[in-house]
Amino acid sequence: MRRHFVLLTHWCCLSSVLVSACAPQDGGRTGAAASGHVFAIGDLTWTDIDALNREKTLFLLAVGMLEEHGPHLPIAADTIGVEYEAERVADRLSGALPDWNIVMMPAVNYGSSGANQIGNAAIHPGTYGVRQSTLRSLIADIGGQIAQNRFKWVFVMNGHGAPTHHIAVNEACDFVTEVFDATMINVSGLFNADAPIQSQGEKIRAKYFSPADMSSFGRDPHAGVSETSGMLAMRPDLVRSLYRSLPDYRVENRSEMRDIASRPGWPGYFSSPARASAAYGREVEGWWVEGMTELILQAVRGENLRTRPRWPEPLQNDPEDAQIVEQVLQPEREFDMKFERWLGERRKR
């Protein structure tokens, strides 16, 4: 599920293959130690990494999801989208911070809570996620190791918008920031809750759709017009042509989402994929890239972003959100119990 126009929605997703350049070594050191570059961490040796300036190196960690996206989009849409965005954010950061190093971590392909769970279907052939606790631990482990190697900046970009997913990432980032001498931020969480940034997204939406259009397909939370448009812009080869003839699934609130998603035969999307266009997708992706780049620049230039609202805080006073979170987490608790019971029995053998 993507994140487009989160002031109108709360479940969301979208990206492509990350391409990062590694500068040649010079006297056993990477060129990054002297001037700013974009690096894929897996291409470096440990001595290359150790030579990087601790104060002027930032890490980007993209987190996606494998989740059903209707009959027309690939299940890796969230990962494809966030990798696409991370690559472009890195390019912009390298231009804005010429004496900094940008280190790209391999994307995390597994997130928490698929759209199928809106309809209370914990298991789905198109969704392969991890428990919220697993995601929280994984992000904390990665960020904690970066911080314990004395690097100061870690920025997480999410391709998946489920509240439980972002809660896990927010908590992992807070842990690393508060326990270690580093700053780790869920940039997408800030982006999703930033009213001025979201207003820019609304302007893009109004450029392509009239008020009557937007009323006709309602909210656009998952695999609908925005997400299909993004995939048409980034990876049109992965969009099944049947998107042009898919019927609308109009929703205005979470109650309607739960009702429709619970019906037998729900195809796994909302809104109107048939109204999608690559042109709209390109502008939406550009909006994401520019917004997240600016937030990262604000952080490294000294602004305290931790005082700002972040996703999913806008939902915290909504009792229906608590019901959805409980619905999502109950199967995870049951899995935890099964796993712990199995471990206990195994130890007794």
Coordinates of C-alpha atoms in Angstrom, one line a residue:
M1 CA 0.0 0.0 0.0
R2 CA 1.4 3.3 -1.0
R3 CA 1.4 6.7 0.7
H4 CA 0.0 9.2 -1.8
F5 CA -2.1 12.1 -0.5
V6 CA -2.2 10.8 3.1
L7 CA -4.3 13.6 4.3
L8 CA -7.1 12.0 2.3
T9 CA -6.0 8.4 3.0
H10 CA -4.2 6.2 5.5
W11 CA -3.3 3.1 3.7
C12 CA -1.0 3.5 0.8
C13 CA 2.5 2.5 -1.7
L14 CA 5.2 2.5 -5.0
S15 CA 9.8 2.4 -7.2
S16 CA 12.7 0.7 -9.5
V17 CA 16.2 -0.7 -9.3
L18 CA 18.7 1.2 -7.3
V19 CA 21.8 2.3 -9.3
S20 CA 24.6 3.8 -7.3
A21 CA 28.1 4.7 -8.4
C22 CA 31.2 3.8 -6.5
A23 CA 34.2 6.1 -7.0
P24 CA 37.6 4.4 -7.6
Q25 CA 40.0 4.0 -4.7
D26 CA 43.0 6.2 -4.2
G27 CA 45.8 5.0 -2.0
G28 CA 43.5 2.6 -0.2
R29 CA 40.8 5.2 0.4
T30 CA 37.6 5.9 -1.4
G31 CA 37.2 9.1 -3.2
A32 CA 34.2 9.7 -1.0
A33 CA 36.4 10.5 1.9
A34 CA 37.6 13.7 0.1
S35 CA 34.5 14.7 -1.8
G36 CA 30.8 13.8 -2.0
H37 CA 29.6 10.7 -3.8
V38 CA 26.8 8.2 -3.8
F39 CA 27.8 4.7 -2.8
A40 CA 26.1 1.3 -2.7
I41 CA 27.4 0.0 0.6
G42 CA 27.6 -3.6 -0.7
D43 CA 30.2 -2.4 -3.3
L44 CA 32.6 -1.1 -0.7
T45 CA 35.2 -2.8 1.4
W46 CA 35.2 -2.4 5.2
T47 CA 38.2 -0.1 4.9
D48 CA 36.4 2.0 2.3
I49 CA 33.6 2.4 4.8
D50 CA 35.9 3.1 7.7
A51 CA 37.6 5.9 5.7
L52 CA 34.3 7.9 5.3
N53 CA 33.9 11.1 7.2
R54 CA 31.7 10.3 10.2
E55 CA 30.3 13.8 10.4
K56 CA 29.6 14.2 6.6
T57 CA 28.2 10.8 5.7
L58 CA 24.5 10.0 5.6
F59 CA 22.9 6.6 5.1
L60 CA 19.6 6.1 3.1
L61 CA 17.6 3.0 4.0
A62 CA 14.7 2.2 1.7
V63 CA 11.9 0.0 3.2
G64 CA 9.3 -1.6 0.9
M65 CA 6.8 -4.4 1.0
L66 CA 5.6 -7.4 -0.9
E67 CA 1.8 -6.9 -0.9
E68 CA -1.1 -7.6 -3.2
H69 CA -1.8 -4.7 -5.5
G70 CA -4.8 -5.8 -7.4
P71 CA -4.7 -7.8 -10.6
H72 CA -2.8 -5.1 -12.5
L73 CA 0.3 -4.2 -10.4
P74 CA 3.2 -6.2 -9.2
I75 CA 3.3 -7.1 -5.5
A76 CA 6.7 -5.4 -5.2
A77 CA 5.2 -2.0 -6.2
D78 CA 6.1 -0.5 -2.8
T79 CA 9.7 -1.5 -3.0
I80 CA 10.0 -0.5 -6.7
G81 CA 8.7 2.9 -5.8
V82 CA 10.8 3.6 -2.8
E83 CA 14.0 2.5 -4.5
Y84 CA 13.2 4.7 -7.5
E85 CA 12.7 7.6 -5.1
A86 CA 15.8 6.8 -3.0
E87 CA 18.0 6.8 -6.1
R88 CA 16.8 10.3 -7.1
V89 CA 16.9 11.7 -3.5
A90 CA 20.6 10.5 -3.4
D91 CA 21.3 12.3 -6.6
R92 CA 19.8 15.5 -5.4
L93 CA 21.6 15.3 -2.0
S94 CA 24.9 14.8 -3.7
G95 CA 24.4 18.0 -5.6
A96 CA 23.2 20.0 -2.6
L97 CA 25.9 18.5 -0.3
P98 CA 28.9 18.2 -2.5
D99 CA 31.3 17.4 0.3
W100 CA 29.1 14.8 1.8
N101 CA 28.9 11.0 1.2
I102 CA 25.5 9.3 0.6
V103 CA 25.6 5.6 1.4
M104 CA 22.7 3.5 0.0
M105 CA 21.8 0.5 2.1
P106 CA 20.1 -2.5 0.4
A107 CA 16.4 -2.1 0.4
V108 CA 14.3 -4.0 3.0
N109 CA 11.7 -5.8 0.9
Y110 CA 9.5 -6.9 3.7
G111 CA 7.1 -4.6 5.6
S112 CA 4.3 -4.9 8.1
S113 CA 0.5 -5.2 7.4
G114 CA -0.7 -5.9 3.8
A115 CA -3.8 -4.3 2.4
N116 CA -5.5 -7.7 2.5
Q117 CA -5.7 -7.2 6.3
I118 CA -8.1 -4.3 5.9
G119 CA -10.6 -7.0 5.0
N120 CA -9.4 -9.2 7.9
A121 CA -7.5 -11.6 5.6
A122 CA -4.3 -12.3 7.4
I123 CA -2.9 -14.6 4.7
H124 CA -3.0 -13.7 1.0
P125 CA -1.2 -15.3 -2.0
G126 CA 0.1 -11.8 -2.9
T127 CA 1.3 -10.6 0.5
Y128 CA 4.6 -11.6 2.2
G129 CA 5.4 -9.3 5.2
V130 CA 6.8 -9.6 8.6
R131 CA 5.4 -9.0 12.1
Q132 CA 5.5 -5.5 13.4
S133 CA 7.9 -6.5 16.1
T134 CA 10.2 -8.1 13.5
L135 CA 10.2 -5.0 11.4
R136 CA 10.9 -2.8 14.4
S137 CA 13.8 -5.0 15.4
L138 CA 15.2 -5.2 11.9
I139 CA 15.3 -1.4 11.4
A140 CA 16.7 -0.9 14.9
D141 CA 19.4 -3.5 14.2
I142 CA 20.5 -1.9 11.0
G143 CA 20.4 1.7 12.3
G144 CA 22.0 0.7 15.6
Q145 CA 25.0 -0.9 13.8
I146 CA 25.4 2.2 11.6
A147 CA 25.4 4.4 14.8
Q148 CA 27.7 2.1 16.7
N149 CA 30.2 2.5 13.8
R150 CA 30.1 6.2 14.8
F151 CA 28.1 7.5 11.8
K152 CA 25.7 10.3 12.6
W153 CA 22.9 10.3 10.1
V154 CA 20.4 7.6 9.0
F155 CA 17.3 8.4 7.0
V156 CA 14.6 5.8 6.4
M157 CA 12.4 6.1 3.3
N158 CA 9.2 4.0 3.2
G159 CA 7.3 2.7 0.2
H160 CA 4.5 1.2 2.4
G161 CA 2.0 3.3 4.3
A162 CA 0.3 1.0 6.8
P163 CA 0.1 2.7 10.2
T164 CA 1.5 -0.4 12.0
H165 CA 4.4 -0.4 9.6
H166 CA 5.3 3.3 10.3
I167 CA 4.8 2.8 14.0
A168 CA 7.5 0.1 13.9
V169 CA 9.9 2.3 11.9
N170 CA 9.3 5.3 14.1
E171 CA 10.0 3.4 17.3
A172 CA 13.2 1.9 15.8
C173 CA 14.4 5.3 14.7
D174 CA 13.6 6.8 18.1
F175 CA 15.5 4.0 19.8
V176 CA 18.7 4.5 17.7
T177 CA 18.5 8.3 18.1
E178 CA 18.0 8.2 21.9
V179 CA 20.3 5.4 22.8
F180 CA 23.2 6.1 20.4
D181 CA 24.9 9.4 19.5
A182 CA 23.2 9.6 16.1
T183 CA 20.1 10.9 14.3
M184 CA 17.8 8.4 12.7
I185 CA 14.6 9.6 11.1
N186 CA 11.6 8.1 9.3
V187 CA 11.6 10.7 6.5
S188 CA 8.4 9.3 4.9
G189 CA 6.6 9.6 8.2
L190 CA 7.4 13.3 8.4
F191 CA 6.4 13.8 4.7
N192 CA 3.1 12.1 5.2
A193 CA 2.1 14.4 8.1
D194 CA 3.5 17.7 6.8
A195 CA 0.5 19.9 5.8
P196 CA 2.4 22.2 3.5
I197 CA 4.0 19.3 1.6
Q198 CA 0.6 17.6 1.4
S199 CA -1.0 20.7 0.0
Q200 CA 1.5 20.6 -2.9
G201 CA 0.3 17.1 -3.6
E202 CA -3.2 18.3 -3.7
K203 CA -2.3 20.9 -6.3
I204 CA -0.8 18.2 -8.5
R205 CA -4.0 16.1 -8.0
A206 CA -6.2 19.1 -9.0
K207 CA -4.1 19.7 -12.1
Y208 CA -5.0 16.3 -13.5
F209 CA -8.5 15.8 -12.0
S210 CA -11.5 18.0 -11.6
P211 CA -13.5 18.1 -8.4
A212 CA -16.1 15.9 -10.2
D213 CA -13.4 13.4 -11.1
M214 CA -12.1 13.2 -7.6
S215 CA -15.6 12.8 -6.2
S216 CA -16.2 10.0 -8.7
F217 CA -13.4 7.8 -7.5
G218 CA -13.3 9.0 -3.8
R219 CA -10.2 8.4 -1.7
D220 CA -7.2 6.8 -3.3
P221 CA -5.6 4.6 -0.7
H222 CA -4.3 1.5 -2.4
A223 CA -3.4 0.4 -6.0
G224 CA -5.7 3.0 -7.5
V225 CA -5.2 6.0 -9.7
S226 CA -2.1 7.4 -7.9
E227 CA -0.2 4.2 -7.4
T228 CA -1.1 2.9 -10.9
S229 CA 0.1 6.2 -12.4
G230 CA 3.3 5.9 -10.5
M231 CA 4.0 2.5 -11.9
L232 CA 3.1 3.6 -15.4
A233 CA 5.8 6.4 -14.9
M234 CA 8.5 4.1 -13.4
R235 CA 7.9 0.6 -14.7
P236 CA 5.2 0.5 -17.4
D237 CA 6.4 -2.9 -18.4
L238 CA 5.1 -4.3 -15.1
V239 CA 1.6 -2.8 -15.3
R240 CA -1.0 -5.3 -16.7
S241 CA -3.0 -3.7 -19.5
L242 CA -6.2 -4.8 -17.9
Y243 CA -5.9 -1.8 -15.6
R244 CA -7.7 0.3 -18.3
S245 CA -10.9 -1.7 -17.9
L246 CA -11.0 -2.3 -14.2
P247 CA -14.1 -1.0 -12.4
D248 CA -14.0 1.6 -9.7
Y249 CA -14.1 0.7 -6.0
R250 CA -15.0 4.0 -4.5
V251 CA -14.5 4.6 -0.7
E252 CA -14.7 7.7 1.4
N253 CA -13.6 6.4 4.8
R254 CA -12.1 3.5 6.6
S255 CA -15.5 1.9 7.4
E256 CA -16.2 1.7 3.7
M257 CA -12.7 0.4 3.0
R258 CA -13.2 -2.4 5.6
D259 CA -16.7 -3.2 4.2
I260 CA -15.5 -3.5 0.6
A261 CA -12.3 -5.3 1.4
S262 CA -14.2 -7.9 3.4
R263 CA -16.5 -8.8 0.5
P264 CA -15.9 -12.0 -1.3
G265 CA -14.1 -11.4 -4.6
W266 CA -12.6 -8.0 -3.7
P267 CA -9.8 -7.7 -6.3
G268 CA -7.4 -5.9 -3.9
Y269 CA -7.6 -2.2 -4.9
F270 CA -9.6 1.0 -4.3
S271 CA -10.3 4.0 -6.3
S272 CA -9.9 4.0 -10.1
P273 CA -6.9 2.4 -11.8
A274 CA -8.5 3.0 -15.2
R275 CA -8.0 6.8 -14.7
A276 CA -4.2 6.5 -14.2
S277 CA -1.6 8.2 -16.4
A278 CA 2.1 8.2 -16.6
A279 CA 2.2 12.0 -16.7
Y280 CA 0.4 12.2 -13.4
G281 CA 2.7 9.5 -11.9
R282 CA 5.8 11.4 -13.0
E283 CA 4.6 14.6 -11.2
V284 CA 3.6 12.7 -8.0
E285 CA 7.0 10.9 -7.9
G286 CA 8.8 14.2 -8.4
W287 CA 6.8 15.7 -5.5
W288 CA 7.9 12.8 -3.3
V289 CA 11.6 13.1 -4.3
E290 CA 11.7 16.9 -3.8
G291 CA 9.8 16.8 -0.5
M292 CA 12.0 14.1 1.1
T293 CA 15.2 15.7 -0.2
E294 CA 14.2 18.9 1.5
L295 CA 13.4 17.2 4.8
I296 CA 16.8 15.5 4.8
L297 CA 18.6 18.8 4.0
Q298 CA 16.7 20.5 6.9
A299 CA 17.9 17.8 9.3
V300 CA 21.6 17.8 8.4
R301 CA 21.6 21.6 8.4
G302 CA 20.5 21.7 12.0
E303 CA 16.7 21.7 12.2
N304 CA 15.1 19.4 14.8
L305 CA 12.6 17.4 12.9
R306 CA 11.7 15.2 15.8
T307 CA 9.4 17.9 17.1
R308 CA 7.2 17.8 14.0
P309 CA 4.1 15.6 13.4
R310 CA 4.7 12.3 11.7
W311 CA 2.6 9.5 10.3
P312 CA 0.5 7.9 11.7
E313 CA 0.1 10.5 14.6
P314 CA -2.9 12.2 12.8
L315 CA -4.8 9.0 13.3
Q316 CA -4.1 8.5 17.0
N317 CA -7.4 10.1 18.2
D318 CA -9.5 8.1 15.8
P319 CA -11.1 5.1 17.6
E320 CA -11.6 3.3 14.4
D321 CA -7.9 3.3 13.8
A322 CA -7.3 1.5 17.0
Q323 CA -9.8 -1.2 15.8
I324 CA -7.9 -1.6 12.6
V325 CA -4.5 -1.8 14.4
E326 CA -6.0 -4.5 16.7
Q327 CA -7.4 -6.4 13.7
V328 CA -3.9 -6.3 12.1
L329 CA -1.9 -7.3 15.1
Q330 CA -4.1 -10.1 16.5
P331 CA -2.8 -12.7 13.9
E332 CA 0.7 -11.6 14.7
R333 CA 0.2 -12.4 18.4
E334 CA -1.3 -15.7 17.5
F335 CA 1.8 -16.5 15.4
D336 CA 4.0 -15.4 18.2
M337 CA 2.3 -17.8 20.6
K338 CA 2.6 -20.7 18.1
F339 CA 6.3 -20.0 17.5
E340 CA 7.1 -19.7 21.3
R341 CA 5.1 -22.9 22.0
W342 CA 7.0 -24.7 19.3
L343 CA 10.3 -23.5 20.6
G344 CA 9.4 -24.6 24.1
E345 CA 8.4 -28.0 22.9
R346 CA 11.5 -28.4 20.8
R347 CA 13.8 -27.6 23.7
K348 CA 12.2 -30.4 25.7
R349 CA 13.0 -33.1 23.1

